[in-house]
């Protein structure tokens, strides 16, 4: 058995401890994990989605343990993960909120039951787009469908309107909740 100085353990043996400076404090690890989770969810990725997108480089179980604060992440791995997500490392560090990364924007949720009642001449493109997303996800619950800001921008192009004008139209149809205004406004500001 060889001697290994404290703090130089291989990552597979790293742990989160409550003693400050003895690896990583559990509170700091939890805050860091919350930032990691917020970035991942903002990008619309599940833990398994991260593993798939990274072609197995980032295992779902490892990323999940980082997000829960159960496992310490080295500076090198944090920098690599930030690069994978396409964000500056400082966006992931607790105490930094330059881009508001700690709180994901409100979700855009389409009411599919209400959408079915809107005349096809108005909602046809949206109905086809929603059906395509459902098909890709294998999600056929038929009640609601969450969409991303990118989806809204694509739909705005299809409808030849700005995202905020389209949002108002979808709210008036009862297809989107009024909270969608805040999601679109916060996204247009950034």
JSON list of C-alpha atoms in Angstrom, two decimals:
[
{"chain": "A", "resi": 1, "resn": "UNK", "atom": "CA", "xyz": [0.00, 0.00, 0.00]},
{"chain": "A", "resi": 2, "resn": "UNK", "atom": "CA", "xyz": [1.52, 3.30, -1.03]},
{"chain": "A", "resi": 3, "resn": "UNK", "atom": "CA", "xyz": [1.19, 6.60, 0.81]},
{"chain": "A", "resi": 4, "resn": "UNK", "atom": "CA", "xyz": [-0.82, 9.25, -1.00]},
{"chain": "A", "resi": 5, "resn": "UNK", "atom": "CA", "xyz": [-0.85, 12.83, 0.33]},
{"chain": "A", "resi": 6, "resn": "UNK", "atom": "CA", "xyz": [-4.25, 14.13, 1.35]},
{"chain": "A", "resi": 7, "resn": "UNK", "atom": "CA", "xyz": [-6.08, 15.87, -1.51]},
{"chain": "A", "resi": 8, "resn": "UNK", "atom": "CA", "xyz": [-4.24, 13.96, -4.22]},
{"chain": "A", "resi": 9, "resn": "UNK", "atom": "CA", "xyz": [-6.49, 10.89, -4.28]},
{"chain": "A", "resi": 10, "resn": "UNK", "atom": "CA", "xyz": [-7.62, 9.69, -7.69]},
{"chain": "A", "resi": 11, "resn": "UNK", "atom": "CA", "xyz": [-11.00, 11.17, -8.61]},
{"chain": "A", "resi": 12, "resn": "UNK", "atom": "CA", "xyz": [-12.73, 7.81, -8.17]},
{"chain": "A", "resi": 13, "resn": "UNK", "atom": "CA", "xyz": [-11.78, 7.98, -4.48]},
{"chain": "A", "resi": 14, "resn": "UNK", "atom": "CA", "xyz": [-12.58, 11.66, -3.93]},
{"chain": "A", "resi": 15, "resn": "UNK", "atom": "CA", "xyz": [-15.28, 12.43, -1.46]},
{"chain": "A", "resi": 16, "resn": "UNK", "atom": "CA", "xyz": [-17.28, 15.32, -0.15]},
{"chain": "A", "resi": 17, "resn": "UNK", "atom": "CA", "xyz": [-16.59, 16.11, 3.46]},
{"chain": "A", "resi": 18, "resn": "UNK", "atom": "CA", "xyz": [-17.98, 18.64, 5.90]},
{"chain": "A", "resi": 19, "resn": "UNK", "atom": "CA", "xyz": [-14.55, 19.73, 7.08]},
{"chain": "A", "resi": 20, "resn": "UNK", "atom": "CA", "xyz": [-13.62, 22.87, 5.10]},
{"chain": "A", "resi": 21, "resn": "UNK", "atom": "CA", "xyz": [-10.46, 22.42, 3.07]},
{"chain": "A", "resi": 22, "resn": "UNK", "atom": "CA", "xyz": [-10.36, 18.65, 3.42]},
{"chain": "A", "resi": 23, "resn": "UNK", "atom": "CA", "xyz": [-11.58, 18.01, -0.12]},
{"chain": "A", "resi": 24, "resn": "UNK", "atom": "CA", "xyz": [-14.72, 20.05, -0.73]},
{"chain": "A", "resi": 25, "resn": "UNK", "atom": "CA", "xyz": [-17.30, 21.23, 1.79]},
{"chain": "A", "resi": 26, "resn": "UNK", "atom": "CA", "xyz": [-20.66, 19.57, 1.35]},
{"chain": "A", "resi": 27, "resn": "UNK", "atom": "CA", "xyz": [-22.47, 22.93, 1.13]},
{"chain": "A", "resi": 28, "resn": "UNK", "atom": "CA", "xyz": [-20.15, 24.13, -1.63]},
{"chain": "A", "resi": 29, "resn": "UNK", "atom": "CA", "xyz": [-20.53, 20.81, -3.45]},
{"chain": "A", "resi": 30, "resn": "UNK", "atom": "CA", "xyz": [-24.32, 21.10, -3.30]},
{"chain": "A", "resi": 31, "resn": "UNK", "atom": "CA", "xyz": [-24.24, 24.67, -4.62]},
{"chain": "A", "resi": 32, "resn": "UNK", "atom": "CA", "xyz": [-21.88, 23.63, -7.42]},
{"chain": "A", "resi": 33, "resn": "UNK", "atom": "CA", "xyz": [-24.17, 20.68, -8.17]},
{"chain": "A", "resi": 34, "resn": "UNK", "atom": "CA", "xyz": [-27.19, 22.98, -8.37]},
{"chain": "A", "resi": 35, "resn": "UNK", "atom": "CA", "xyz": [-25.35, 25.12, -10.93]},
{"chain": "A", "resi": 36, "resn": "UNK", "atom": "CA", "xyz": [-24.42, 22.04, -12.96]},
{"chain": "A", "resi": 37, "resn": "UNK", "atom": "CA", "xyz": [-28.03, 20.82, -12.89]},
{"chain": "A", "resi": 38, "resn": "UNK", "atom": "CA", "xyz": [-29.36, 24.26, -13.90]},
{"chain": "A", "resi": 39, "resn": "UNK", "atom": "CA", "xyz": [-27.04, 24.43, -16.93]},
{"chain": "A", "resi": 40, "resn": "UNK", "atom": "CA", "xyz": [-27.95, 20.89, -17.98]},
{"chain": "A", "resi": 41, "resn": "UNK", "atom": "CA", "xyz": [-31.69, 21.49, -17.68]},
{"chain": "A", "resi": 42, "resn": "UNK", "atom": "CA", "xyz": [-31.45, 24.83, -19.48]},
{"chain": "A", "resi": 43, "resn": "UNK", "atom": "CA", "xyz": [-29.96, 22.90, -22.36]},
{"chain": "A", "resi": 44, "resn": "UNK", "atom": "CA", "xyz": [-32.85, 20.46, -22.26]},
{"chain": "A", "resi": 45, "resn": "UNK", "atom": "CA", "xyz": [-30.64, 17.49, -21.43]},
{"chain": "A", "resi": 46, "resn": "UNK", "atom": "CA", "xyz": [-31.43, 14.60, -19.13]},
{"chain": "A", "resi": 47, "resn": "UNK", "atom": "CA", "xyz": [-28.56, 12.85, -17.37]},
{"chain": "A", "resi": 48, "resn": "UNK", "atom": "CA", "xyz": [-28.77, 10.09, -19.96]},
{"chain": "A", "resi": 49, "resn": "UNK", "atom": "CA", "xyz": [-28.92, 12.75, -22.67]},
{"chain": "A", "resi": 50, "resn": "UNK", "atom": "CA", "xyz": [-25.56, 14.05, -21.43]},
{"chain": "A", "resi": 51, "resn": "UNK", "atom": "CA", "xyz": [-24.12, 10.55, -21.66]},
{"chain": "A", "resi": 52, "resn": "UNK", "atom": "CA", "xyz": [-25.50, 10.08, -25.18]},
{"chain": "A", "resi": 53, "resn": "UNK", "atom": "CA", "xyz": [-24.43, 13.53, -26.43]},
{"chain": "A", "resi": 54, "resn": "UNK", "atom": "CA", "xyz": [-20.92, 13.01, -25.04]},
{"chain": "A", "resi": 55, "resn": "UNK", "atom": "CA", "xyz": [-20.77, 9.52, -26.57]},
{"chain": "A", "resi": 56, "resn": "UNK", "atom": "CA", "xyz": [-20.18, 8.00, -23.14]},
{"chain": "A", "resi": 57, "resn": "UNK", "atom": "CA", "xyz": [-17.45, 10.40, -22.05]},
{"chain": "A", "resi": 58, "resn": "UNK", "atom": "CA", "xyz": [-19.72, 11.76, -19.29]},
{"chain": "A", "resi": 59, "resn": "UNK", "atom": "CA", "xyz": [-21.52, 8.93, -17.50]},
{"chain": "A", "resi": 60, "resn": "UNK", "atom": "CA", "xyz": [-25.02, 9.77, -16.25]},
{"chain": "A", "resi": 61, "resn": "UNK", "atom": "CA", "xyz": [-24.27, 8.33, -12.81]},
{"chain": "A", "resi": 62, "resn": "UNK", "atom": "CA", "xyz": [-21.12, 10.48, -12.43]},
{"chain": "A", "resi": 63, "resn": "UNK", "atom": "CA", "xyz": [-22.77, 13.71, -13.57]},
{"chain": "A", "resi": 64, "resn": "UNK", "atom": "CA", "xyz": [-25.72, 12.95, -11.29]},
{"chain": "A", "resi": 65, "resn": "UNK", "atom": "CA", "xyz": [-23.40, 12.46, -8.33]},
{"chain": "A", "resi": 66, "resn": "UNK", "atom": "CA", "xyz": [-21.71, 15.80, -9.10]},
{"chain": "A", "resi": 67, "resn": "UNK", "atom": "CA", "xyz": [-25.14, 17.47, -9.26]},
{"chain": "A", "resi": 68, "resn": "UNK", "atom": "CA", "xyz": [-26.25, 15.99, -5.92]},
{"chain": "A", "resi": 69, "resn": "UNK", "atom": "CA", "xyz": [-22.97, 17.03, -4.31]},
{"chain": "A", "resi": 70, "resn": "UNK", "atom": "CA", "xyz": [-22.22, 13.40, -3.47]},
{"chain": "A", "resi": 71, "resn": "UNK", "atom": "CA", "xyz": [-18.97, 13.40, -5.41]},
{"chain": "A", "resi": 72, "resn": "UNK", "atom": "CA", "xyz": [-16.24, 16.02, -5.57]},
{"chain": "A", "resi": 73, "resn": "UNK", "atom": "CA", "xyz": [-15.34, 17.25, -9.03]},
{"chain": "A", "resi": 74, "resn": "UNK", "atom": "CA", "xyz": [-11.74, 18.17, -9.80]},
{"chain": "A", "resi": 75, "resn": "UNK", "atom": "CA", "xyz": [-10.94, 21.53, -11.35]},
{"chain": "A", "resi": 76, "resn": "UNK", "atom": "CA", "xyz": [-9.84, 19.75, -14.53]},
{"chain": "A", "resi": 77, "resn": "UNK", "atom": "CA", "xyz": [-13.11, 17.81, -14.82]},
{"chain": "A", "resi": 78, "resn": "UNK", "atom": "CA", "xyz": [-15.14, 20.93, -14.04]},
{"chain": "A", "resi": 79, "resn": "UNK", "atom": "CA", "xyz": [-13.36, 22.80, -16.84]},
{"chain": "A", "resi": 80, "resn": "UNK", "atom": "CA", "xyz": [-14.02, 19.90, -19.21]},
{"chain": "A", "resi": 81, "resn": "UNK", "atom": "CA", "xyz": [-17.68, 19.78, -18.21]},
{"chain": "A", "resi": 82, "resn": "UNK", "atom": "CA", "xyz": [-18.02, 23.55, -18.69]},
{"chain": "A", "resi": 83, "resn": "UNK", "atom": "CA", "xyz": [-16.49, 23.14, -22.16]},
{"chain": "A", "resi": 84, "resn": "UNK", "atom": "CA", "xyz": [-18.92, 20.29, -22.93]},
{"chain": "A", "resi": 85, "resn": "UNK", "atom": "CA", "xyz": [-21.87, 22.51, -21.93]},
{"chain": "A", "resi": 86, "resn": "UNK", "atom": "CA", "xyz": [-20.38, 25.47, -23.80]},
{"chain": "A", "resi": 87, "resn": "UNK", "atom": "CA", "xyz": [-20.34, 27.80, -20.79]},
{"chain": "A", "resi": 88, "resn": "UNK", "atom": "CA", "xyz": [-17.56, 29.66, -19.00]},
{"chain": "A", "resi": 89, "resn": "UNK", "atom": "CA", "xyz": [-16.30, 27.82, -15.88]},
{"chain": "A", "resi": 90, "resn": "UNK", "atom": "CA", "xyz": [-17.28, 30.78, -13.68]},
{"chain": "A", "resi": 91, "resn": "UNK", "atom": "CA", "xyz": [-20.94, 30.15, -14.61]},
{"chain": "A", "resi": 92, "resn": "UNK", "atom": "CA", "xyz": [-20.68, 26.86, -12.73]},
{"chain": "A", "resi": 93, "resn": "UNK", "atom": "CA", "xyz": [-19.04, 28.21, -9.58]},
{"chain": "A", "resi": 94, "resn": "UNK", "atom": "CA", "xyz": [-21.20, 28.96, -6.54]},
{"chain": "A", "resi": 95, "resn": "UNK", "atom": "CA", "xyz": [-21.60, 32.64, -5.79]},
{"chain": "A", "resi": 96, "resn": "UNK", "atom": "CA", "xyz": [-21.43, 33.68, -9.43]},
{"chain": "A", "resi": 97, "resn": "UNK", "atom": "CA", "xyz": [-24.58, 34.72, -11.24]},
{"chain": "A", "resi": 98, "resn": "UNK", "atom": "CA", "xyz": [-23.39, 36.69, -14.28]},
{"chain": "A", "resi": 99, "resn": "UNK", "atom": "CA", "xyz": [-25.76, 34.93, -16.65]},
{"chain": "A", "resi": 100, "resn": "UNK", "atom": "CA", "xyz": [-28.38, 33.95, -14.12]},
{"chain": "A", "resi": 101, "resn": "UNK", "atom": "CA", "xyz": [-27.43, 30.31, -14.64]},
{"chain": "A", "resi": 102, "resn": "UNK", "atom": "CA", "xyz": [-28.58, 29.29, -11.19]},
{"chain": "A", "resi": 103, "resn": "UNK", "atom": "CA", "xyz": [-32.25, 29.57, -12.07]},
{"chain": "A", "resi": 104, "resn": "UNK", "atom": "CA", "xyz": [-33.51, 28.05, -15.31]},
{"chain": "A", "resi": 105, "resn": "UNK", "atom": "CA", "xyz": [-36.13, 30.08, -17.15]},
{"chain": "A", "resi": 106, "resn": "UNK", "atom": "CA", "xyz": [-39.77, 29.04, -16.81]},
{"chain": "A", "resi": 107, "resn": "UNK", "atom": "CA", "xyz": [-40.71, 26.21, -19.14]},
{"chain": "A", "resi": 108, "resn": "UNK", "atom": "CA", "xyz": [-42.90, 26.70, -22.15]},
{"chain": "A", "resi": 109, "resn": "UNK", "atom": "CA", "xyz": [-45.67, 24.12, -21.87]},
{"chain": "A", "resi": 110, "resn": "UNK", "atom": "CA", "xyz": [-48.21, 23.65, -24.64]},
{"chain": "A", "resi": 111, "resn": "UNK", "atom": "CA", "xyz": [-51.70, 22.54, -23.64]},
{"chain": "A", "resi": 112, "resn": "UNK", "atom": "CA", "xyz": [-52.30, 19.88, -26.30]},
{"chain": "A", "resi": 113, "resn": "UNK", "atom": "CA", "xyz": [-55.94, 19.37, -25.34]},
{"chain": "A", "resi": 114, "resn": "UNK", "atom": "CA", "xyz": [-56.62, 23.07, -25.88]},
{"chain": "A", "resi": 115, "resn": "UNK", "atom": "CA", "xyz": [-54.52, 23.06, -29.08]},
{"chain": "A", "resi": 116, "resn": "UNK", "atom": "CA", "xyz": [-56.83, 20.39, -30.52]},
{"chain": "A", "resi": 117, "resn": "UNK", "atom": "CA", "xyz": [-59.77, 22.84, -30.21]},
{"chain": "A", "resi": 118, "resn": "UNK", "atom": "CA", "xyz": [-58.06, 25.64, -32.17]},
{"chain": "A", "resi": 119, "resn": "UNK", "atom": "CA", "xyz": [-59.12, 25.67, -35.86]},
{"chain": "A", "resi": 120, "resn": "UNK", "atom": "CA", "xyz": [-56.50, 24.00, -38.12]},
{"chain": "A", "resi": 121, "resn": "UNK", "atom": "CA", "xyz": [-56.26, 27.09, -40.36]},
{"chain": "A", "resi": 122, "resn": "UNK", "atom": "CA", "xyz": [-54.80, 28.93, -37.34]},
{"chain": "A", "resi": 123, "resn": "UNK", "atom": "CA", "xyz": [-52.97, 26.19, -35.48]},
{"chain": "A", "resi": 124, "resn": "UNK", "atom": "CA", "xyz": [-52.09, 23.72, -38.25]},
{"chain": "A", "resi": 125, "resn": "UNK", "atom": "CA", "xyz": [-48.34, 24.48, -38.28]},
{"chain": "A", "resi": 126, "resn": "UNK", "atom": "CA", "xyz": [-48.16, 24.34, -34.48]},
{"chain": "A", "resi": 127, "resn": "UNK", "atom": "CA", "xyz": [-50.13, 21.07, -34.39]},
{"chain": "A", "resi": 128, "resn": "UNK", "atom": "CA", "xyz": [-47.76, 19.48, -36.94]},
{"chain": "A", "resi": 129, "resn": "UNK", "atom": "CA", "xyz": [-44.69, 20.79, -35.09]},
{"chain": "A", "resi": 130, "resn": "UNK", "atom": "CA", "xyz": [-45.98, 19.46, -31.75]},
{"chain": "A", "resi": 131, "resn": "UNK", "atom": "CA", "xyz": [-46.76, 16.07, -33.35]},
{"chain": "A", "resi": 132, "resn": "UNK", "atom": "CA", "xyz": [-43.19, 15.91, -34.68]},
{"chain": "A", "resi": 133, "resn": "UNK", "atom": "CA", "xyz": [-41.73, 16.63, -31.24]},
{"chain": "A", "resi": 134, "resn": "UNK", "atom": "CA", "xyz": [-44.00, 14.00, -29.68]},
{"chain": "A", "resi": 135, "resn": "UNK", "atom": "CA", "xyz": [-42.87, 11.49, -32.28]},
{"chain": "A", "resi": 136, "resn": "UNK", "atom": "CA", "xyz": [-39.18, 12.24, -31.71]},
{"chain": "A", "resi": 137, "resn": "UNK", "atom": "CA", "xyz": [-39.56, 11.94, -27.94]},
{"chain": "A", "resi": 138, "resn": "UNK", "atom": "CA", "xyz": [-41.97, 9.03, -28.00]},
{"chain": "A", "resi": 139, "resn": "UNK", "atom": "CA", "xyz": [-44.15, 11.20, -25.74]},
{"chain": "A", "resi": 140, "resn": "UNK", "atom": "CA", "xyz": [-47.82, 10.66, -26.45]},
{"chain": "A", "resi": 141, "resn": "UNK", "atom": "CA", "xyz": [-49.50, 11.65, -23.19]},
{"chain": "A", "resi": 142, "resn": "UNK", "atom": "CA", "xyz": [-51.73, 13.97, -25.22]},
{"chain": "A", "resi": 143, "resn": "UNK", "atom": "CA", "xyz": [-52.22, 16.52, -22.46]},
{"chain": "A", "resi": 144, "resn": "UNK", "atom": "CA", "xyz": [-49.16, 18.78, -22.41]},
{"chain": "A", "resi": 145, "resn": "UNK", "atom": "CA", "xyz": [-45.86, 19.14, -24.23]},
{"chain": "A", "resi": 146, "resn": "UNK", "atom": "CA", "xyz": [-42.89, 21.18, -23.06]},
{"chain": "A", "resi": 147, "resn": "UNK", "atom": "CA", "xyz": [-41.01, 23.04, -25.76]},
{"chain": "A", "resi": 148, "resn": "UNK", "atom": "CA", "xyz": [-37.73, 24.94, -25.75]},
{"chain": "A", "resi": 149, "resn": "UNK", "atom": "CA", "xyz": [-37.00, 28.56, -26.57]},
{"chain": "A", "resi": 150, "resn": "UNK", "atom": "CA", "xyz": [-35.45, 27.35, -29.83]},
{"chain": "A", "resi": 151, "resn": "UNK", "atom": "CA", "xyz": [-38.74, 25.65, -30.73]},
{"chain": "A", "resi": 152, "resn": "UNK", "atom": "CA", "xyz": [-40.59, 28.91, -30.09]},
{"chain": "A", "resi": 153, "resn": "UNK", "atom": "CA", "xyz": [-38.16, 30.82, -32.32]},
{"chain": "A", "resi": 154, "resn": "UNK", "atom": "CA", "xyz": [-38.64, 28.23, -35.08]},
{"chain": "A", "resi": 155, "resn": "UNK", "atom": "CA", "xyz": [-42.40, 28.51, -34.74]},
{"chain": "A", "resi": 156, "resn": "UNK", "atom": "CA", "xyz": [-42.14, 32.30, -34.85]},
{"chain": "A", "resi": 157, "resn": "UNK", "atom": "CA", "xyz": [-40.38, 32.01, -38.22]},
{"chain": "A", "resi": 158, "resn": "UNK", "atom": "CA", "xyz": [-43.07, 29.63, -39.47]},
{"chain": "A", "resi": 159, "resn": "UNK", "atom": "CA", "xyz": [-45.80, 32.05, -38.35]},
{"chain": "A", "resi": 160, "resn": "UNK", "atom": "CA", "xyz": [-43.79, 35.06, -39.59]},
{"chain": "A", "resi": 161, "resn": "UNK", "atom": "CA", "xyz": [-43.98, 36.78, -36.20]},
{"chain": "A", "resi": 162, "resn": "UNK", "atom": "CA", "xyz": [-41.60, 37.67, -33.40]},
{"chain": "A", "resi": 163, "resn": "UNK", "atom": "CA", "xyz": [-41.42, 35.17, -30.52]},
{"chain": "A", "resi": 164, "resn": "UNK", "atom": "CA", "xyz": [-43.13, 37.63, -28.18]},
{"chain": "A", "resi": 165, "resn": "UNK", "atom": "CA", "xyz": [-46.03, 38.28, -30.60]},
{"chain": "A", "resi": 166, "resn": "UNK", "atom": "CA", "xyz": [-46.45, 34.55, -31.21]},
{"chain": "A", "resi": 167, "resn": "UNK", "atom": "CA", "xyz": [-46.39, 33.95, -27.44]},
{"chain": "A", "resi": 168, "resn": "UNK", "atom": "CA", "xyz": [-49.26, 36.42, -27.01]},
{"chain": "A", "resi": 169, "resn": "UNK", "atom": "CA", "xyz": [-51.20, 34.67, -29.78]},
{"chain": "A", "resi": 170, "resn": "UNK", "atom": "CA", "xyz": [-50.67, 31.25, -28.19]},
{"chain": "A", "resi": 171, "resn": "UNK", "atom": "CA", "xyz": [-51.73, 32.63, -24.80]},
{"chain": "A", "resi": 172, "resn": "UNK", "atom": "CA", "xyz": [-54.89, 34.07, -26.37]},
{"chain": "A", "resi": 173, "resn": "UNK", "atom": "CA", "xyz": [-55.68, 30.62, -27.85]},
{"chain": "A", "resi": 174, "resn": "UNK", "atom": "CA", "xyz": [-55.22, 29.14, -24.38]},
{"chain": "A", "resi": 175, "resn": "UNK", "atom": "CA", "xyz": [-52.38, 26.94, -25.64]},
{"chain": "A", "resi": 176, "resn": "UNK", "atom": "CA", "xyz": [-49.70, 28.57, -23.46]},
{"chain": "A", "resi": 177, "resn": "UNK", "atom": "CA", "xyz": [-49.95, 29.71, -19.85]},
{"chain": "A", "resi": 178, "resn": "UNK", "atom": "CA", "xyz": [-49.49, 33.44, -19.14]},
{"chain": "A", "resi": 179, "resn": "UNK", "atom": "CA", "xyz": [-46.19, 32.58, -17.37]},
{"chain": "A", "resi": 180, "resn": "UNK", "atom": "CA", "xyz": [-44.76, 32.03, -20.85]},
{"chain": "A", "resi": 181, "resn": "UNK", "atom": "CA", "xyz": [-44.49, 35.83, -21.18]},
{"chain": "A", "resi": 182, "resn": "UNK", "atom": "CA", "xyz": [-41.84, 35.88, -18.48]},
{"chain": "A", "resi": 183, "resn": "UNK", "atom": "CA", "xyz": [-39.92, 33.01, -20.08]},
{"chain": "A", "resi": 184, "resn": "UNK", "atom": "CA", "xyz": [-39.87, 34.73, -23.47]},
{"chain": "A", "resi": 185, "resn": "UNK", "atom": "CA", "xyz": [-39.06, 38.15, -22.03]},
{"chain": "A", "resi": 186, "resn": "UNK", "atom": "CA", "xyz": [-36.15, 36.80, -19.99]},
{"chain": "A", "resi": 187, "resn": "UNK", "atom": "CA", "xyz": [-34.81, 34.96, -23.02]},
{"chain": "A", "resi": 188, "resn": "UNK", "atom": "CA", "xyz": [-35.09, 37.97, -25.33]},
{"chain": "A", "resi": 189, "resn": "UNK", "atom": "CA", "xyz": [-33.14, 40.10, -22.80]},
{"chain": "A", "resi": 190, "resn": "UNK", "atom": "CA", "xyz": [-30.18, 37.72, -22.86]}
]
